[in-house]
Amino acid sequence: MRKVVLITGASSGVGLALCRRLLEEDDALHLCLACRNMSKAEAVRTSLLASHPAAEVSIVQVDVSSLPSVFQATKELKQRFQRLDYVYLNAGIMPNPQLNIKALFRGLFSRLGNDVRQKENSSDFPI
């Protein structure tokens, strides 16, 4: 069974160099390129497969600065793979001063979301 490796920011720079290095070490990997720009990702995929034809390379679109994009990519990854053996979080994000931390945690921990909303106005729940 192939090991599944997810790499964010895989279409250039360190992420691309990491993809190449991993395939040099083991071209029986399944690399999943998590990229914002699909046309660049497709070009990288084609290049990697040309130099390592035994590899499997797939793409998932994700903009790590957008929570909806991250959640959509997560959903896709869960559908495609039973597991991820390695995850390289290489993509960078610009800090957003408008980021609502309450909303972020509410979305990340959606099962707890109802409890958070109920307790937000309570004095025993300091958010």
Short mmCIF file of N, CA, C and O in Angstrom, two decimals:
data_model
loop_
_atom_site.label_atom_id
_atom_site.label_comp_id
_atom_site.label_asym_id
_atom_site.label_seq_id
_atom_site.Cartn_x
_atom_site.Cartn_y
_atom_site.Cartn_z
N MET A 1 0.84 -1.18 0.00
CA MET A 1 0.00 0.00 0.00
C MET A 1 0.89 1.25 0.00
O MET A 1 1.82 1.36 0.79
N ARG A 2 0.60 2.15 -0.91
CA ARG A 2 1.40 3.38 -1.01
C ARG A 2 1.20 4.29 0.19
O ARG A 2 0.09 4.43 0.69
N LYS A 3 2.27 4.93 0.60
CA LYS A 3 2.15 5.95 1.65
C LYS A 3 1.62 7.22 1.01
O LYS A 3 2.02 7.60 -0.09
N VAL A 4 0.70 7.88 1.70
CA VAL A 4 0.08 9.10 1.21
C VAL A 4 0.71 10.29 1.91
O VAL A 4 0.75 10.35 3.14
N VAL A 5 1.20 11.23 1.11
CA VAL A 5 1.89 12.41 1.63
C VAL A 5 1.16 13.65 1.12
O VAL A 5 1.02 13.84 -0.09
N LEU A 6 0.71 14.49 2.05
CA LEU A 6 0.05 15.75 1.70
C LEU A 6 1.05 16.88 1.92
O LEU A 6 1.68 16.96 2.98
N ILE A 7 1.19 17.75 0.91
CA ILE A 7 2.11 18.88 1.02
C ILE A 7 1.37 20.14 0.61
O ILE A 7 0.90 20.26 -0.53
N THR A 8 1.25 21.09 1.54
CA THR A 8 0.63 22.37 1.20
C THR A 8 1.70 23.26 0.59
O THR A 8 2.89 23.15 0.89
N GLY A 9 1.28 24.16 -0.30
CA GLY A 9 2.23 25.05 -0.97
C GLY A 9 3.20 24.30 -1.85
O GLY A 9 4.38 24.66 -1.96
N ALA A 10 2.72 23.24 -2.49
CA ALA A 10 3.60 22.33 -3.24
C ALA A 10 3.91 22.80 -4.66
O ALA A 10 4.68 22.15 -5.35
N SER A 11 3.36 23.91 -5.10
CA SER A 11 3.55 24.31 -6.50
C SER A 11 4.79 25.15 -6.75
O SER A 11 5.13 25.44 -7.89
N SER A 12 5.51 25.53 -5.68
CA SER A 12 6.73 26.32 -5.89
C SER A 12 7.58 26.29 -4.63
O SER A 12 7.15 25.82 -3.57
N GLY A 13 8.79 26.80 -4.76
CA GLY A 13 9.67 26.99 -3.61
C GLY A 13 9.98 25.73 -2.84
O GLY A 13 10.23 24.67 -3.41
N VAL A 14 9.95 25.86 -1.52
CA VAL A 14 10.29 24.75 -0.63
C VAL A 14 9.35 23.57 -0.83
O VAL A 14 9.78 22.42 -0.83
N GLY A 15 8.06 23.84 -1.02
CA GLY A 15 7.09 22.76 -1.22
C GLY A 15 7.40 21.93 -2.45
O GLY A 15 7.36 20.70 -2.40
N LEU A 16 7.74 22.59 -3.54
CA LEU A 16 8.09 21.87 -4.77
C LEU A 16 9.40 21.10 -4.59
O LEU A 16 9.50 19.94 -5.00
N ALA A 17 10.38 21.71 -3.96
CA ALA A 17 11.65 21.03 -3.70
C ALA A 17 11.43 19.79 -2.82
O ALA A 17 12.05 18.74 -3.05
N LEU A 18 10.53 19.92 -1.85
CA LEU A 18 10.21 18.78 -0.98
C LEU A 18 9.57 17.65 -1.78
O LEU A 18 9.92 16.48 -1.60
N CYS A 19 8.65 17.99 -2.68
CA CYS A 19 8.03 16.97 -3.54
C CYS A 19 9.09 16.21 -4.33
O CYS A 19 9.08 14.97 -4.37
N ARG A 20 9.99 16.94 -4.94
CA ARG A 20 11.04 16.31 -5.75
C ARG A 20 11.93 15.42 -4.90
O ARG A 20 12.27 14.30 -5.29
N ARG A 21 12.30 15.92 -3.73
CA ARG A 21 13.19 15.16 -2.84
C ARG A 21 12.51 13.87 -2.36
O ARG A 21 13.13 12.81 -2.33
N LEU A 22 11.26 13.97 -1.98
CA LEU A 22 10.55 12.78 -1.51
C LEU A 22 10.45 11.72 -2.60
O LEU A 22 10.64 10.53 -2.34
N LEU A 23 10.18 12.15 -3.83
CA LEU A 23 10.08 11.19 -4.93
C LEU A 23 11.44 10.61 -5.30
O LEU A 23 11.52 9.47 -5.77
N GLU A 24 12.52 11.38 -5.10
CA GLU A 24 13.86 10.82 -5.33
C GLU A 24 14.14 9.69 -4.35
O GLU A 24 14.77 8.70 -4.70
N GLU A 25 13.66 9.86 -3.13
CA GLU A 25 13.88 8.84 -2.09
C GLU A 25 12.96 7.64 -2.26
O GLU A 25 13.36 6.52 -1.99
N ASP A 26 11.71 7.88 -2.68
CA ASP A 26 10.73 6.80 -2.78
C ASP A 26 9.67 7.19 -3.81
O ASP A 26 8.72 7.90 -3.49
N ASP A 27 9.82 6.70 -5.03
CA ASP A 27 8.86 7.08 -6.07
C ASP A 27 7.59 6.23 -6.04
O ASP A 27 6.73 6.34 -6.90
N ALA A 28 7.44 5.40 -5.01
CA ALA A 28 6.21 4.64 -4.84
C ALA A 28 5.23 5.37 -3.93
O ALA A 28 4.23 4.80 -3.51
N LEU A 29 5.51 6.63 -3.64
CA LEU A 29 4.62 7.44 -2.81
C LEU A 29 3.40 7.90 -3.60
O LEU A 29 3.43 7.96 -4.83
N HIS A 30 2.37 8.27 -2.87
CA HIS A 30 1.26 9.02 -3.46
C HIS A 30 1.35 10.42 -2.88
O HIS A 30 1.09 10.64 -1.70
N LEU A 31 1.78 11.36 -3.70
CA LEU A 31 1.86 12.76 -3.28
C LEU A 31 0.53 13.43 -3.58
O LEU A 31 0.00 13.29 -4.68
N CYS A 32 0.03 14.16 -2.62
CA CYS A 32 -1.15 14.98 -2.85
C CYS A 32 -0.71 16.43 -2.69
O CYS A 32 -0.30 16.86 -1.60
N LEU A 33 -0.75 17.16 -3.79
CA LEU A 33 -0.33 18.56 -3.81
C LEU A 33 -1.51 19.43 -3.40
O LEU A 33 -2.51 19.48 -4.10
N ALA A 34 -1.38 20.10 -2.27
CA ALA A 34 -2.44 20.99 -1.79
C ALA A 34 -2.03 22.41 -2.17
O ALA A 34 -1.14 22.99 -1.55
N CYS A 35 -2.68 22.95 -3.20
CA CYS A 35 -2.26 24.23 -3.78
C CYS A 35 -3.45 25.15 -3.99
O CYS A 35 -4.57 24.70 -4.18
N ARG A 36 -3.15 26.43 -4.01
CA ARG A 36 -4.19 27.44 -4.27
C ARG A 36 -4.42 27.60 -5.77
O ARG A 36 -5.55 27.68 -6.23
N ASN A 37 -3.35 27.63 -6.54
CA ASN A 37 -3.42 27.86 -7.98
C ASN A 37 -3.42 26.53 -8.72
O ASN A 37 -2.38 25.86 -8.82
N MET A 38 -4.56 26.15 -9.25
CA MET A 38 -4.69 24.84 -9.88
C MET A 38 -3.89 24.70 -11.17
O MET A 38 -3.40 23.61 -11.47
N SER A 39 -3.73 25.76 -11.92
CA SER A 39 -2.96 25.65 -13.17
C SER A 39 -1.48 25.41 -12.85
O SER A 39 -0.83 24.59 -13.51
N LYS A 40 -0.95 26.08 -11.84
CA LYS A 40 0.43 25.82 -11.43
C LYS A 40 0.57 24.41 -10.87
O LYS A 40 1.54 23.71 -11.15
N ALA A 41 -0.42 23.99 -10.09
CA ALA A 41 -0.38 22.65 -9.50
C ALA A 41 -0.40 21.58 -10.59
O ALA A 41 0.32 20.58 -10.51
N GLU A 42 -1.21 21.78 -11.62
CA GLU A 42 -1.29 20.81 -12.71
C GLU A 42 0.04 20.74 -13.46
O GLU A 42 0.48 19.65 -13.84
N ALA A 43 0.69 21.88 -13.66
CA ALA A 43 2.00 21.89 -14.33
C ALA A 43 3.03 21.14 -13.49
O ALA A 43 3.85 20.38 -14.02
N VAL A 44 3.00 21.35 -12.19
CA VAL A 44 3.92 20.65 -11.28
C VAL A 44 3.63 19.15 -11.31
O VAL A 44 4.56 18.33 -11.37
N ARG A 45 2.38 18.79 -11.27
CA ARG A 45 1.99 17.38 -11.31
C ARG A 45 2.54 16.70 -12.57
O ARG A 45 3.12 15.63 -12.52
N THR A 46 2.35 17.36 -13.71
CA THR A 46 2.84 16.83 -14.98
C THR A 46 4.36 16.65 -14.95
O THR A 46 4.88 15.61 -15.38
N SER A 47 5.06 17.64 -14.43
CA SER A 47 6.52 17.58 -14.34
C SER A 47 6.98 16.45 -13.42
O SER A 47 7.92 15.71 -13.75
N LEU A 48 6.33 16.31 -12.27
CA LEU A 48 6.71 15.26 -11.32
C LEU A 48 6.47 13.87 -11.91
O LEU A 48 7.30 12.97 -11.75
N LEU A 49 5.35 13.70 -12.60
CA LEU A 49 5.06 12.41 -13.20
C LEU A 49 5.99 12.09 -14.36
O LEU A 49 6.31 10.93 -14.61
N ALA A 50 6.44 13.13 -15.07
CA ALA A 50 7.39 12.91 -16.18
C ALA A 50 8.72 12.40 -15.64
O ALA A 50 9.35 11.52 -16.24
N SER A 51 9.15 12.94 -14.49
CA SER A 51 10.44 12.52 -13.94
C SER A 51 10.33 11.30 -13.02
O SER A 51 11.33 10.64 -12.75
N HIS A 52 9.12 10.99 -12.57
CA HIS A 52 8.91 9.84 -11.68
C HIS A 52 7.61 9.12 -12.09
O HIS A 52 6.60 9.22 -11.41
N PRO A 53 7.65 8.40 -13.20
CA PRO A 53 6.42 7.80 -13.73
C PRO A 53 5.78 6.75 -12.83
O PRO A 53 4.59 6.47 -12.97
N ALA A 54 6.52 6.20 -11.88
CA ALA A 54 5.95 5.19 -10.98
C ALA A 54 5.15 5.82 -9.84
O ALA A 54 4.40 5.14 -9.15
N ALA A 55 5.30 7.11 -9.67
CA ALA A 55 4.62 7.81 -8.57
C ALA A 55 3.15 8.04 -8.89
O ALA A 55 2.74 8.01 -10.05
N GLU A 56 2.39 8.28 -7.84
CA GLU A 56 1.02 8.78 -7.99
C GLU A 56 1.03 10.20 -7.45
O GLU A 56 1.53 10.45 -6.36
N VAL A 57 0.46 11.11 -8.22
CA VAL A 57 0.41 12.51 -7.81
C VAL A 57 -1.00 13.03 -8.06
O VAL A 57 -1.50 12.97 -9.18
N SER A 58 -1.62 13.53 -7.01
CA SER A 58 -2.95 14.12 -7.14
C SER A 58 -2.92 15.55 -6.61
O SER A 58 -1.92 15.98 -6.02
N ILE A 59 -4.01 16.25 -6.83
CA ILE A 59 -4.08 17.66 -6.46
C ILE A 59 -5.37 17.91 -5.68
O ILE A 59 -6.42 17.37 -6.03
N VAL A 60 -5.28 18.73 -4.67
CA VAL A 60 -6.46 19.24 -4.00
C VAL A 60 -6.29 20.76 -3.91
O VAL A 60 -5.21 21.25 -3.59
N GLN A 61 -7.35 21.47 -4.25
CA GLN A 61 -7.27 22.93 -4.20
C GLN A 61 -7.56 23.41 -2.78
O GLN A 61 -8.54 23.01 -2.16
N VAL A 62 -6.67 24.26 -2.28
CA VAL A 62 -6.87 24.84 -0.95
C VAL A 62 -6.14 26.18 -0.86
O VAL A 62 -5.03 26.32 -1.34
N ASP A 63 -6.83 27.14 -0.29
CA ASP A 63 -6.23 28.42 0.05
C ASP A 63 -6.18 28.44 1.57
O ASP A 63 -7.23 28.58 2.22
N VAL A 64 -5.00 28.26 2.15
CA VAL A 64 -4.91 28.11 3.60
C VAL A 64 -5.29 29.37 4.38
O VAL A 64 -5.48 29.31 5.58
N SER A 65 -5.44 30.48 3.69
CA SER A 65 -5.88 31.70 4.37
C SER A 65 -7.40 31.83 4.41
O SER A 65 -7.93 32.78 4.95
N SER A 66 -8.10 30.84 3.85
CA SER A 66 -9.56 30.85 3.80
C SER A 66 -10.11 29.61 4.51
O SER A 66 -9.93 28.49 4.02
N LEU A 67 -10.78 29.80 5.64
CA LEU A 67 -11.33 28.66 6.36
C LEU A 67 -12.31 27.84 5.53
O LEU A 67 -12.24 26.61 5.55
N PRO A 68 -13.22 28.46 4.76
CA PRO A 68 -14.09 27.64 3.92
C PRO A 68 -13.31 26.77 2.94
O PRO A 68 -13.67 25.61 2.71
N SER A 69 -12.22 27.30 2.39
CA SER A 69 -11.40 26.52 1.47
C SER A 69 -10.72 25.36 2.20
O SER A 69 -10.65 24.24 1.68
N VAL A 70 -10.24 25.61 3.40
CA VAL A 70 -9.60 24.55 4.20
C VAL A 70 -10.61 23.46 4.54
O VAL A 70 -10.31 22.27 4.41
N PHE A 71 -11.82 23.86 4.94
CA PHE A 71 -12.85 22.87 5.27
C PHE A 71 -13.24 22.05 4.04
O PHE A 71 -13.45 20.84 4.13
N GLN A 72 -13.35 22.69 2.87
CA GLN A 72 -13.69 21.98 1.64
C GLN A 72 -12.58 20.99 1.27
O GLN A 72 -12.86 19.85 0.89
N ALA A 73 -11.33 21.42 1.39
CA ALA A 73 -10.20 20.52 1.08
C ALA A 73 -10.18 19.34 2.05
O ALA A 73 -9.94 18.20 1.63
N THR A 74 -10.48 19.59 3.30
CA THR A 74 -10.52 18.52 4.30
C THR A 74 -11.58 17.49 3.94
O THR A 74 -11.34 16.28 3.99
N LYS A 75 -12.73 17.98 3.52
CA LYS A 75 -13.82 17.10 3.11
C LYS A 75 -13.39 16.23 1.92
O LYS A 75 -13.61 15.02 1.90
N GLU A 76 -12.75 16.85 0.93
CA GLU A 76 -12.27 16.11 -0.24
C GLU A 76 -11.24 15.06 0.15
O GLU A 76 -11.27 13.93 -0.34
N LEU A 77 -10.30 15.44 1.02
CA LEU A 77 -9.25 14.51 1.43
C LEU A 77 -9.83 13.30 2.17
O LEU A 77 -9.39 12.17 1.96
N LYS A 78 -10.82 13.54 3.00
CA LYS A 78 -11.47 12.44 3.71
C LYS A 78 -12.15 11.47 2.75
O LYS A 78 -12.17 10.27 2.97
N GLN A 79 -12.70 12.01 1.66
CA GLN A 79 -13.36 11.16 0.67
C GLN A 79 -12.35 10.37 -0.16
O GLN A 79 -12.59 9.22 -0.52
N ARG A 80 -11.21 10.98 -0.47
CA ARG A 80 -10.23 10.34 -1.34
C ARG A 80 -9.35 9.31 -0.64
O ARG A 80 -8.96 8.32 -1.24
N PHE A 81 -8.98 9.60 0.60
CA PHE A 81 -7.97 8.78 1.29
C PHE A 81 -8.50 8.23 2.60
O PHE A 81 -9.22 8.92 3.32
N GLN A 82 -8.10 7.01 2.90
CA GLN A 82 -8.44 6.43 4.20
C GLN A 82 -7.53 6.99 5.29
O GLN A 82 -7.89 6.97 6.46
N ARG A 83 -6.36 7.45 4.88
CA ARG A 83 -5.39 7.96 5.84
C ARG A 83 -4.41 8.88 5.13
O ARG A 83 -4.27 8.83 3.91
N LEU A 84 -3.74 9.72 5.92
CA LEU A 84 -2.60 10.49 5.44
C LEU A 84 -1.42 10.04 6.29
O LEU A 84 -1.46 10.13 7.52
N ASP A 85 -0.37 9.56 5.64
CA ASP A 85 0.79 9.07 6.39
C ASP A 85 1.69 10.22 6.84
O ASP A 85 2.25 10.16 7.93
N TYR A 86 1.83 11.22 5.99
CA TYR A 86 2.66 12.39 6.31
C TYR A 86 1.96 13.64 5.83
O TYR A 86 1.35 13.64 4.75
N VAL A 87 2.07 14.70 6.61
CA VAL A 87 1.50 15.99 6.24
C VAL A 87 2.57 17.05 6.44
O VAL A 87 3.10 17.20 7.54
N TYR A 88 2.89 17.77 5.38
CA TYR A 88 3.86 18.87 5.44
C TYR A 88 3.08 20.17 5.24
O TYR A 88 2.59 20.43 4.15
N LEU A 89 2.98 20.93 6.30
CA LEU A 89 2.25 22.20 6.26
C LEU A 89 3.23 23.31 5.89
O LEU A 89 3.77 24.00 6.75
N ASN A 90 3.44 23.46 4.61
CA ASN A 90 4.44 24.37 4.09
C ASN A 90 3.87 25.72 3.65
O ASN A 90 4.58 26.72 3.68
N ALA A 91 2.61 25.76 3.25
CA ALA A 91 2.04 27.00 2.71
C ALA A 91 1.97 28.06 3.81
O ALA A 91 1.63 27.78 4.96
N GLY A 92 2.29 29.28 3.43
CA GLY A 92 2.23 30.39 4.37
C GLY A 92 0.94 31.16 4.25
O GLY A 92 0.24 31.08 3.24
N ILE A 93 0.62 31.88 5.31
CA ILE A 93 -0.55 32.75 5.28
C ILE A 93 -0.17 34.11 5.82
O ILE A 93 0.77 34.24 6.60
N MET A 94 -0.87 35.10 5.37
CA MET A 94 -0.69 36.45 5.89
C MET A 94 -1.66 36.61 7.06
O MET A 94 -2.83 36.27 6.94
N PRO A 95 -1.17 37.12 8.21
CA PRO A 95 -2.09 37.34 9.32
C PRO A 95 -3.19 38.32 8.93
O PRO A 95 -2.95 39.29 8.20
N ASN A 96 -4.39 38.05 9.38
CA ASN A 96 -5.52 38.89 9.06
C ASN A 96 -6.00 39.59 10.33
O ASN A 96 -6.54 38.94 11.22
N PRO A 97 -5.80 40.90 10.42
CA PRO A 97 -6.21 41.59 11.65
C PRO A 97 -7.72 41.59 11.84
O PRO A 97 -8.20 41.86 12.93
N GLN A 98 -8.47 41.25 10.80
CA GLN A 98 -9.93 41.20 10.90
C GLN A 98 -10.44 39.82 11.35
O GLN A 98 -11.63 39.61 11.45
N LEU A 99 -9.51 38.89 11.60
CA LEU A 99 -9.89 37.53 11.95
C LEU A 99 -10.67 37.51 13.26
O LEU A 99 -10.25 38.07 14.27
N ASN A 100 -11.80 36.87 13.24
CA ASN A 100 -12.64 36.73 14.42
C ASN A 100 -12.30 35.38 15.07
O ASN A 100 -12.70 34.33 14.58
N ILE A 101 -11.54 35.44 16.15
CA ILE A 101 -11.06 34.22 16.81
C ILE A 101 -12.24 33.37 17.31
O ILE A 101 -12.21 32.15 17.21
N LYS A 102 -13.27 34.01 17.82
CA LYS A 102 -14.45 33.25 18.29
C LYS A 102 -15.04 32.43 17.14
O LYS A 102 -15.34 31.26 17.30
N ALA A 103 -15.20 33.07 15.99
CA ALA A 103 -15.78 32.38 14.83
C ALA A 103 -14.86 31.26 14.37
O ALA A 103 -15.33 30.18 13.97
N LEU A 104 -13.56 31.48 14.41
CA LEU A 104 -12.59 30.46 14.01
C LEU A 104 -12.77 29.21 14.87
O LEU A 104 -12.94 28.11 14.36
N PHE A 105 -12.75 29.38 16.17
CA PHE A 105 -12.87 28.22 17.05
C PHE A 105 -14.26 27.60 16.99
O PHE A 105 -14.41 26.39 17.08
N ARG A 106 -15.26 28.40 16.79
CA ARG A 106 -16.62 27.88 16.65
C ARG A 106 -16.69 26.97 15.42
O ARG A 106 -17.29 25.91 15.46
N GLY A 107 -16.08 27.42 14.33
CA GLY A 107 -16.08 26.61 13.10
C GLY A 107 -15.23 25.37 13.21
O GLY A 107 -15.60 24.30 12.74
N LEU A 108 -14.06 25.49 13.86
CA LEU A 108 -13.16 24.35 13.98
C LEU A 108 -13.75 23.25 14.86
O LEU A 108 -13.58 22.07 14.62
N PHE A 109 -14.42 23.68 15.91
CA PHE A 109 -14.98 22.72 16.85
C PHE A 109 -16.50 22.79 16.79
O PHE A 109 -17.17 23.08 17.76
N SER A 110 -17.03 22.52 15.61
CA SER A 110 -18.46 22.72 15.36
C SER A 110 -19.35 21.92 16.30
O SER A 110 -20.44 22.34 16.62
N ARG A 111 -18.89 20.75 16.75
CA ARG A 111 -19.71 19.99 17.70
C ARG A 111 -19.85 20.76 19.00
O ARG A 111 -20.84 20.65 19.70
N LEU A 112 -18.83 21.55 19.31
CA LEU A 112 -18.89 22.36 20.52
C LEU A 112 -19.54 23.70 20.26
O LEU A 112 -19.81 24.44 21.20
N GLY A 113 -19.77 24.00 18.99
CA GLY A 113 -20.29 25.31 18.62
C GLY A 113 -21.55 25.72 19.35
O GLY A 113 -21.68 26.84 19.80
N ASN A 114 -22.49 24.80 19.50
CA ASN A 114 -23.73 25.13 20.21
C ASN A 114 -23.46 25.46 21.66
O ASN A 114 -24.03 26.39 22.21
N ASP A 115 -22.57 24.69 22.30
CA ASP A 115 -22.22 24.97 23.69
C ASP A 115 -21.55 26.33 23.82
O ASP A 115 -21.82 27.07 24.75
N VAL A 116 -20.67 26.65 22.86
CA VAL A 116 -19.97 27.93 22.90
C VAL A 116 -20.96 29.07 22.79
O VAL A 116 -20.93 30.02 23.56
N ARG A 117 -21.90 28.97 21.81
CA ARG A 117 -22.87 30.04 21.64
C ARG A 117 -23.74 30.21 22.88
O ARG A 117 -24.08 31.31 23.27
N GLN A 118 -24.09 29.13 23.52
CA GLN A 118 -24.94 29.21 24.71
C GLN A 118 -24.19 29.82 25.88
O GLN A 118 -24.78 30.50 26.71
N LYS A 119 -22.89 29.60 25.95
CA LYS A 119 -22.12 30.05 27.10
C LYS A 119 -21.41 31.39 26.87
O LYS A 119 -20.82 31.94 27.78
N GLU A 120 -21.42 31.90 25.64
CA GLU A 120 -20.69 33.13 25.33
C GLU A 120 -21.08 34.28 26.25
O GLU A 120 -20.24 35.06 26.66
N ASN A 121 -22.34 34.39 26.54
CA ASN A 121 -22.81 35.49 27.37
C ASN A 121 -22.74 35.17 28.86
O ASN A 121 -23.00 36.02 29.69
N SER A 122 -22.36 33.97 29.17
CA SER A 122 -22.25 33.55 30.56
C SER A 122 -20.93 34.05 31.16
O SER A 122 -19.91 34.04 30.51
N SER A 123 -20.95 34.46 32.40
CA SER A 123 -19.73 34.97 33.04
C SER A 123 -18.74 33.86 33.36
O SER A 123 -17.57 34.13 33.58
N ASP A 124 -19.16 32.60 33.35
CA ASP A 124 -18.24 31.50 33.66
C ASP A 124 -17.53 30.96 32.42
O ASP A 124 -16.80 30.00 32.50
N PHE A 125 -17.72 31.60 31.26
CA PHE A 125 -17.08 31.14 30.04
C PHE A 125 -16.34 32.32 29.40
O PHE A 125 -16.89 33.05 28.60
N PRO A 126 -15.06 32.49 29.75
CA PRO A 126 -14.32 33.66 29.27
C PRO A 126 -13.78 33.51 27.87
O PRO A 126 -12.74 32.94 27.66
N ILE A 127 -14.50 34.02 26.89
CA ILE A 127 -13.99 34.07 25.51
C ILE A 127 -13.79 35.53 25.17
O ILE A 127 -14.62 36.35 25.32
#
